[in-house]
Structure formats: C-alpha cells, structure tokens
PDB file of C-alpha atoms in Angstrom:
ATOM      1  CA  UNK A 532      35.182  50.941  22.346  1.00 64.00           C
ATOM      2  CA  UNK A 533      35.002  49.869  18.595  1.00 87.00           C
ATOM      3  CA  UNK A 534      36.439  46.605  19.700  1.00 88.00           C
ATOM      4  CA  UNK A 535      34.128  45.888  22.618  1.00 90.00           C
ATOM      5  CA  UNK A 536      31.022  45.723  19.986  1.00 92.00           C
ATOM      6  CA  UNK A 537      32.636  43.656  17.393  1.00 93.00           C
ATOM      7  CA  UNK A 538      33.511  41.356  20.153  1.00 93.00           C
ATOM      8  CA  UNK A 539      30.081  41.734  21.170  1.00 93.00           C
ATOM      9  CA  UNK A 540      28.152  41.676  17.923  1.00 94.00           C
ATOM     10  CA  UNK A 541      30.473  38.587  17.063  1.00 95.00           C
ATOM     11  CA  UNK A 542      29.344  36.827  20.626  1.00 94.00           C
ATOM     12  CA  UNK A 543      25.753  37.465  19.731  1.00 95.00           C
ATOM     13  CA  UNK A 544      26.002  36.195  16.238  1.00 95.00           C
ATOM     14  CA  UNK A 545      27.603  32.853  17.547  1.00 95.00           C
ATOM     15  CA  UNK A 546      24.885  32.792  20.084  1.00 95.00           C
ATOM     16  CA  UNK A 547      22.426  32.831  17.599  1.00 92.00           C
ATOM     17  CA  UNK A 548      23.713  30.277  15.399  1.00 92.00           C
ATOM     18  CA  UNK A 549      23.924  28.146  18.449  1.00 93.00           C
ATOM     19  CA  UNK A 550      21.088  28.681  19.265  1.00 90.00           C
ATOM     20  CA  UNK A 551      19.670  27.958  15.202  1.00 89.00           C
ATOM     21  CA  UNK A 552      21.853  24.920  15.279  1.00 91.00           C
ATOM     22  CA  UNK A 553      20.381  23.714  18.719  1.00 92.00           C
ATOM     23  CA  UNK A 554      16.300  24.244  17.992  1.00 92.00           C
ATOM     24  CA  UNK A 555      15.480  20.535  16.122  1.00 92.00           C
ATOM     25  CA  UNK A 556      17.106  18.795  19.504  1.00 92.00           C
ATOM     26  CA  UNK A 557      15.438  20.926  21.749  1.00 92.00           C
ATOM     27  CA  UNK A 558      12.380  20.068  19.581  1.00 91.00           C
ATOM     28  CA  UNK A 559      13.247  16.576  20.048  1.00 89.00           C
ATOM     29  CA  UNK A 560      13.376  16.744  23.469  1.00 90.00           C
ATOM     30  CA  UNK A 561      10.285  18.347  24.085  1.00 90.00           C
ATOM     31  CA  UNK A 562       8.587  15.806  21.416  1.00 87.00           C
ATOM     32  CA  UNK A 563      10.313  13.151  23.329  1.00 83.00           C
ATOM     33  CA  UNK A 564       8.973  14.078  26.693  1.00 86.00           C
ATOM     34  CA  UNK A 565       5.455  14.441  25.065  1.00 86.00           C
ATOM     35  CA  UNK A 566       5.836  11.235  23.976  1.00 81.00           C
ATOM     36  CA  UNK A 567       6.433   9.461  27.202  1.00 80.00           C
ATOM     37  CA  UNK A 568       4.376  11.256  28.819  1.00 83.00           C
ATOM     38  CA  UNK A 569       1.388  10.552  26.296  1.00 81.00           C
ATOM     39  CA  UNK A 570       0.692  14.402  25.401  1.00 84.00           C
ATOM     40  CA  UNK A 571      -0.639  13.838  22.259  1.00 84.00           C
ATOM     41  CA  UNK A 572      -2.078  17.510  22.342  1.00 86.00           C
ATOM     42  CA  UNK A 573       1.571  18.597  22.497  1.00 88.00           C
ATOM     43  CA  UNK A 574       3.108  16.326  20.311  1.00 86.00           C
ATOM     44  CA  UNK A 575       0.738  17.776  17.699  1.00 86.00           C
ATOM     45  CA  UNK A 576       2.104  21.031  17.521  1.00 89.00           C
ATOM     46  CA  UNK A 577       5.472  19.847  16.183  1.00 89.00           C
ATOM     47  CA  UNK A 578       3.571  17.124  13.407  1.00 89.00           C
ATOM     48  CA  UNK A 579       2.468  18.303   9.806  1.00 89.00           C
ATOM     49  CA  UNK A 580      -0.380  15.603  10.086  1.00 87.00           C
ATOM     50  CA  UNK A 581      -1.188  15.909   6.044  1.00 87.00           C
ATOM     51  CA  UNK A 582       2.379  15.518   5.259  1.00 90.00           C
ATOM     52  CA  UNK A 583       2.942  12.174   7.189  1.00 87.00           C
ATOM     53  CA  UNK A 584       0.030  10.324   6.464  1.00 87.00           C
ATOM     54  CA  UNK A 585       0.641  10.935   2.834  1.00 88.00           C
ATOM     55  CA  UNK A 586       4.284   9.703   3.062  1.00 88.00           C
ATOM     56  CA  UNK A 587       3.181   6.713   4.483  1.00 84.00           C
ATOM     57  CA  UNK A 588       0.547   6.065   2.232  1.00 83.00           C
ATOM     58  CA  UNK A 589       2.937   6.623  -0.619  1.00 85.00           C
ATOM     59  CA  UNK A 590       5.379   3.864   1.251  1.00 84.00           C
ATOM     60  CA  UNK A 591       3.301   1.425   1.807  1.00 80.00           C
ATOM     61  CA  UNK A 592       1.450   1.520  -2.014  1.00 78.00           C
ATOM     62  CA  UNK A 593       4.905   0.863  -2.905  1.00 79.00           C
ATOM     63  CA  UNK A 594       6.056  -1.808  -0.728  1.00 78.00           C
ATOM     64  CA  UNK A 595       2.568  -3.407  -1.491  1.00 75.00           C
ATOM     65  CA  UNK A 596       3.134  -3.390  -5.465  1.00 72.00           C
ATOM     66  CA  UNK A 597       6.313  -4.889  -5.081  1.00 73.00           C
ATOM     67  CA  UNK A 598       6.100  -7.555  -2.965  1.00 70.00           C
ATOM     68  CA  UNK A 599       2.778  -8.202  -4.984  1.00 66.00           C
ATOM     69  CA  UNK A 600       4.511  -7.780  -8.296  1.00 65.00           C
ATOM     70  CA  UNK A 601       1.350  -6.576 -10.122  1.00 58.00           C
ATOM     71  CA  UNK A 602       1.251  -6.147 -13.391  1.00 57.00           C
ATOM     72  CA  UNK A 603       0.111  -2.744 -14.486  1.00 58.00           C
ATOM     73  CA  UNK A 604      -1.526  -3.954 -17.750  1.00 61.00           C
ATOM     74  CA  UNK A 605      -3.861  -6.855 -16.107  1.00 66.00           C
ATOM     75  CA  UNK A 606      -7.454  -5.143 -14.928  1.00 66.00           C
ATOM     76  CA  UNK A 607      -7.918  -7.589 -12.487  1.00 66.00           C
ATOM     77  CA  UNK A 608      -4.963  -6.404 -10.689  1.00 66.00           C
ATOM     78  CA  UNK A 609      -5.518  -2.914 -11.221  1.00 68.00           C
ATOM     79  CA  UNK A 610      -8.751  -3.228  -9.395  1.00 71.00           C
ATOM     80  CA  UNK A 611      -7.598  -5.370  -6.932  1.00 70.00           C
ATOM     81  CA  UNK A 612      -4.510  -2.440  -6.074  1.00 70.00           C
ATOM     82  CA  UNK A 613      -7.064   0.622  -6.171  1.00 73.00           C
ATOM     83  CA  UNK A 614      -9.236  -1.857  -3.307  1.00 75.00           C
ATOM     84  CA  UNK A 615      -6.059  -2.351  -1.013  1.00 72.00           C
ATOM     85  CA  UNK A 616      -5.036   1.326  -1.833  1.00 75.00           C
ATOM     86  CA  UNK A 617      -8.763   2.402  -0.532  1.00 78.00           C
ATOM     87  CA  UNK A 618      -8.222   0.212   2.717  1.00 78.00           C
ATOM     88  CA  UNK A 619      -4.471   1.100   3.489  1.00 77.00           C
ATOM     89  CA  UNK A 620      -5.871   4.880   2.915  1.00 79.00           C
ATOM     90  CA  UNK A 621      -8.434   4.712   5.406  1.00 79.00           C
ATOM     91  CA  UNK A 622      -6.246   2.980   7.903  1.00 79.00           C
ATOM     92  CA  UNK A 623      -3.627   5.154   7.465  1.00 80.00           C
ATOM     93  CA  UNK A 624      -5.491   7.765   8.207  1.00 80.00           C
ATOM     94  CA  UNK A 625      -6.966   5.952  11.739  1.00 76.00           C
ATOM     95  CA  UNK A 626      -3.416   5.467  12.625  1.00 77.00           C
ATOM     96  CA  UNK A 627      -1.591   9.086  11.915  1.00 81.00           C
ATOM     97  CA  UNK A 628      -3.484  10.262  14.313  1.00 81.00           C
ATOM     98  CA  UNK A 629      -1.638  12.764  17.329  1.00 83.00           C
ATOM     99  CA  UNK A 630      -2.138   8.910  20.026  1.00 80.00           C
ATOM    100  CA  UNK A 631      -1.226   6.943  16.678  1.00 79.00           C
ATOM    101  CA  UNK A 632       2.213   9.370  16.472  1.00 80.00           C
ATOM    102  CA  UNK A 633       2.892   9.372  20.426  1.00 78.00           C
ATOM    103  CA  UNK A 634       2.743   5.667  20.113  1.00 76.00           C
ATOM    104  CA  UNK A 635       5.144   5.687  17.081  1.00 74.00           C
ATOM    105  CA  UNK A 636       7.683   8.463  19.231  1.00 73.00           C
ATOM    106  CA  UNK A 637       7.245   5.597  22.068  1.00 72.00           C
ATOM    107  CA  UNK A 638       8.716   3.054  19.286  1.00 66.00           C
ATOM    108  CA  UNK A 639       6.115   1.161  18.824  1.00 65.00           C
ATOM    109  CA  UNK A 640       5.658   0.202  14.919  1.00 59.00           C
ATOM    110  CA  UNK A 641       2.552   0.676  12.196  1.00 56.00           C
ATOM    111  CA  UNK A 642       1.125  -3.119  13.585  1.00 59.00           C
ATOM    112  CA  UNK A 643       1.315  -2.526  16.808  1.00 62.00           C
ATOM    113  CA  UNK A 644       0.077   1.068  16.968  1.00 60.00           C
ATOM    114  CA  UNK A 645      -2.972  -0.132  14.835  1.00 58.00           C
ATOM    115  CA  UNK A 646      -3.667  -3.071  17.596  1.00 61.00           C
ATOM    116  CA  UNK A 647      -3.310  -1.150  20.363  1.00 59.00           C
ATOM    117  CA  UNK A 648      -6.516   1.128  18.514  1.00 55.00           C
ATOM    118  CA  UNK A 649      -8.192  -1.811  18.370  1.00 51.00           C
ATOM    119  CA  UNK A 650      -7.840  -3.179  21.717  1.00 55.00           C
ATOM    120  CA  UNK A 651      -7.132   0.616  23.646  1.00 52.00           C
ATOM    121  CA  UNK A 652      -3.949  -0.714  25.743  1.00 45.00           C
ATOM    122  CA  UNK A 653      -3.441   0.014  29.436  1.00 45.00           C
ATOM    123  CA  UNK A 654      -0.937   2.945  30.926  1.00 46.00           C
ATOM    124  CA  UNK A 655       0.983   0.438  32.188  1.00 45.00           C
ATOM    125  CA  UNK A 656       1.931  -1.231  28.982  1.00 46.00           C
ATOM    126  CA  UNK A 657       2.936   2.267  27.798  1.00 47.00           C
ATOM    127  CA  UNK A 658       5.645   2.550  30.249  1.00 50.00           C
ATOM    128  CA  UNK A 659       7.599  -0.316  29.540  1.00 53.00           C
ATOM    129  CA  UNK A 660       8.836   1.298  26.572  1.00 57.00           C
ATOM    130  CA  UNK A 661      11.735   2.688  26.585  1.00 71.00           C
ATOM    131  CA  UNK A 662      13.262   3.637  22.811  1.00 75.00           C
ATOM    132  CA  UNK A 663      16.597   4.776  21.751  1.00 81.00           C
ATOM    133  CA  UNK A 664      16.968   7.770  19.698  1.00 83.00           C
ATOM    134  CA  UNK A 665      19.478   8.744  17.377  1.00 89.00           C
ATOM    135  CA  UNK A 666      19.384  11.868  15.596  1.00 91.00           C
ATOM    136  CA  UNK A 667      21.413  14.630  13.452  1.00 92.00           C
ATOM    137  CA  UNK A 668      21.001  16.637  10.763  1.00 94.00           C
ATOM    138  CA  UNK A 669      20.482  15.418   6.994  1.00 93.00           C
ATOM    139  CA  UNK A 670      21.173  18.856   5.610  1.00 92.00           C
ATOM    140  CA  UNK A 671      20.281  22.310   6.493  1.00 89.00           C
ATOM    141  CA  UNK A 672      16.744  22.131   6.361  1.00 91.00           C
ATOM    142  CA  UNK A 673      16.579  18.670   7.085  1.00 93.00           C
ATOM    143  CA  UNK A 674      16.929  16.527  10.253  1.00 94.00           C
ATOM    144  CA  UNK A 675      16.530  13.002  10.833  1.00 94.00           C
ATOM    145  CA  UNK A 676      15.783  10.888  14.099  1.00 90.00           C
ATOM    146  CA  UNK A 677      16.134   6.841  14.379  1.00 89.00           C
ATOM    147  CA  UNK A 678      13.818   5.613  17.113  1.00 83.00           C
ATOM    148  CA  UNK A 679      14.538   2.013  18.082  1.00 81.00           C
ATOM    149  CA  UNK A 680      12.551   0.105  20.414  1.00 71.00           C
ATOM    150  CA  UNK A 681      14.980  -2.330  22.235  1.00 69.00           C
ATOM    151  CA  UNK A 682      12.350  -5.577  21.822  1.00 67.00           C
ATOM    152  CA  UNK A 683      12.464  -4.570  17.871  1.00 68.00           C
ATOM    153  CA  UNK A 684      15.490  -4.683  15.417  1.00 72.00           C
ATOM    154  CA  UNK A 685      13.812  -2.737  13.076  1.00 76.00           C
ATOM    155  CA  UNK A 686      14.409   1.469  13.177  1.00 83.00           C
ATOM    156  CA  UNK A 687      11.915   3.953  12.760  1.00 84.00           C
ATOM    157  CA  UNK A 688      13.466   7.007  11.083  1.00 88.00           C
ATOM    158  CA  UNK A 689      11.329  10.447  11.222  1.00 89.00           C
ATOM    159  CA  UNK A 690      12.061  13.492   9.360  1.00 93.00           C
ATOM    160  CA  UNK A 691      11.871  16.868  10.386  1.00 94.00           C
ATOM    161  CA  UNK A 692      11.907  19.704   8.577  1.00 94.00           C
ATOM    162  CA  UNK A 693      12.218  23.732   9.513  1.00 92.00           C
ATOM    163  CA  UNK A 694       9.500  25.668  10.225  1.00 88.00           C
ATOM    164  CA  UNK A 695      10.084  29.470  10.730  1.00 84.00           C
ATOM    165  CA  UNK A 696      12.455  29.105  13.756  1.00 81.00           C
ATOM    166  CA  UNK A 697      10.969  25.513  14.993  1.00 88.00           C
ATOM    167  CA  UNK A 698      10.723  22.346  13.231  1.00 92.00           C
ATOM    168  CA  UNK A 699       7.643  20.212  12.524  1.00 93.00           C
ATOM    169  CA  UNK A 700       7.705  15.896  11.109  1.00 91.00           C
ATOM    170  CA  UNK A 701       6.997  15.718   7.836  1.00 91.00           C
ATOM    171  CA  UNK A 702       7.828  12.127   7.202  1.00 90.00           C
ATOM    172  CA  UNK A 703       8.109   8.500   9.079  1.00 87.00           C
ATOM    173  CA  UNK A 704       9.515   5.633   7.552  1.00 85.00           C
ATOM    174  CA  UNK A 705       8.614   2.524   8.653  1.00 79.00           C
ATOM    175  CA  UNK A 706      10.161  -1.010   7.868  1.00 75.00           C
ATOM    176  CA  UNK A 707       8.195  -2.527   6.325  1.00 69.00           C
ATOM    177  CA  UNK A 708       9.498  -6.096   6.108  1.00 62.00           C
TER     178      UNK A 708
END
C-alpha cells in the first residue's frame, strides 16, 4: 500500500511538471490559431499590450540614434530626436494594437502591418500567409518564439513570459534593417 502512493504521488508530480513544462506551447498554439484565424479578441488575452509597445518603442529610439549618429550635445539634434521620438510613439502605439499583433503572429513585419492600417487589406491577402515558428524556452521564466514569414528573410522573435500558470508576450523584436 505505501508503495502504491509513492508511485502514485510520484506519477502525479511528473504529470504536473509536464504539464508546467507544456503550458507556453499550448499557449502558442492557441495564439497561433488566433492568429490565423484573425481573433484579435483572443489573441489579446495572452499580450501585455503596455509591455510590448514600450519594448518597441525603446528598439526603435535606438536603432534610430544609431543609424542617425546624433550627437547628444548639438540642440538641433536633440530636438530633432524628441520630434521623431513623438511620431514613432504615436505610431507605435496605432500599430500594437490586438489586429496590429495578429498581423505580426501572421509574420507580417512593423511596415507592412502599418500599411495594411492604412489601406485595411482584404481576407484574402491574410490567408496567403503562412509563417514558420520556432520556439523553446530561454530560461525558466522565459520563452522565446521566431516567426518567419517564408517571402521575408528577416525573423521576428517574441518573448513570453509566465503569468500565474499561463504565459502572456511581453516583448517583439523586430529587424530593423
């Protein structure tokens, strides 16, 4: 008898952990799915909006100062960086939106994700993408997908981050080049 519920208490514990191990890629999936399907209501729930849209901010001020090479000293160029910082800002924030994200899940980059708000693209045009994911975990807390479009080289990678016994994105980086 005292053997039957170790054996027992053992199975559940490795259920458990498989089941803690599993939760970001059945998280994936069901953002996935959401994605193609263009649920952006469900996609939300799984997307610290606040988190993202400051990353990328914070990516793209820095991309923009170095190509730019702006020196910190001249005023000109201060003014000129807090300008393009107010624009990028306000775009940003018209792009991490929960279509801008199902569009980014669909591997579709920052440009094109900003045109189609512009222009409001068809359904049909939505299907044809088909993106490759890659994912795994970065550390515990951590876990990291690659979305690649197949008509782009470049790889989106999103970061995911636990939440209680789910996981929400807390980052996308974009290339940027």
């Amino acid at each position: 008898m005292n053997k039957k519920i170790t054996w027992s208490i053992i199975g559940l514990l490795l259920i458990v952990l498989g089941y803690v191990y599993a939760t970001p890629y059945l998280v994936l999936n069901k953002m996935k799915n959401a994605a193609q399907a263009g649920d952006s209501a469900k996609l939300s729930e799984y997307i610290d909006y606040s988190s993202v849209r400051q990353n990328l901010k914070d990516q793209i001020n820095s991309h923009m100062l170095q190509e730019l090479g702006i020196d910190e000293k001249s005023r000109l160029a201060n003014l000129g960086q807090k300008l393009a910082s107010t624009l990028l800002d306000k775009m940003v924030d018209s792009v991490v939106t929960p279509e801008g994200m199902t569009m980014v899940l669909q591997g579709r980059g920052l440009k094109e994700v900003y045109q189609a708000k512009v222009t409001q693209e068809t359904a049909e045009v939505k299907q044809q993408h088909k993106p490759q994911y890659k994912a795994g975990y970065t550390s515990w807390q951590n876990f990291e997908v690659q979305i690649q479009a197949p008509e782009y080289s470049r790889v989106i990678k999103i970061n995911m981050v636990r939440d209680g016994f789910s996981w929400k994105v807390n980052k996308v980086g974009i290339p940027l080049q």
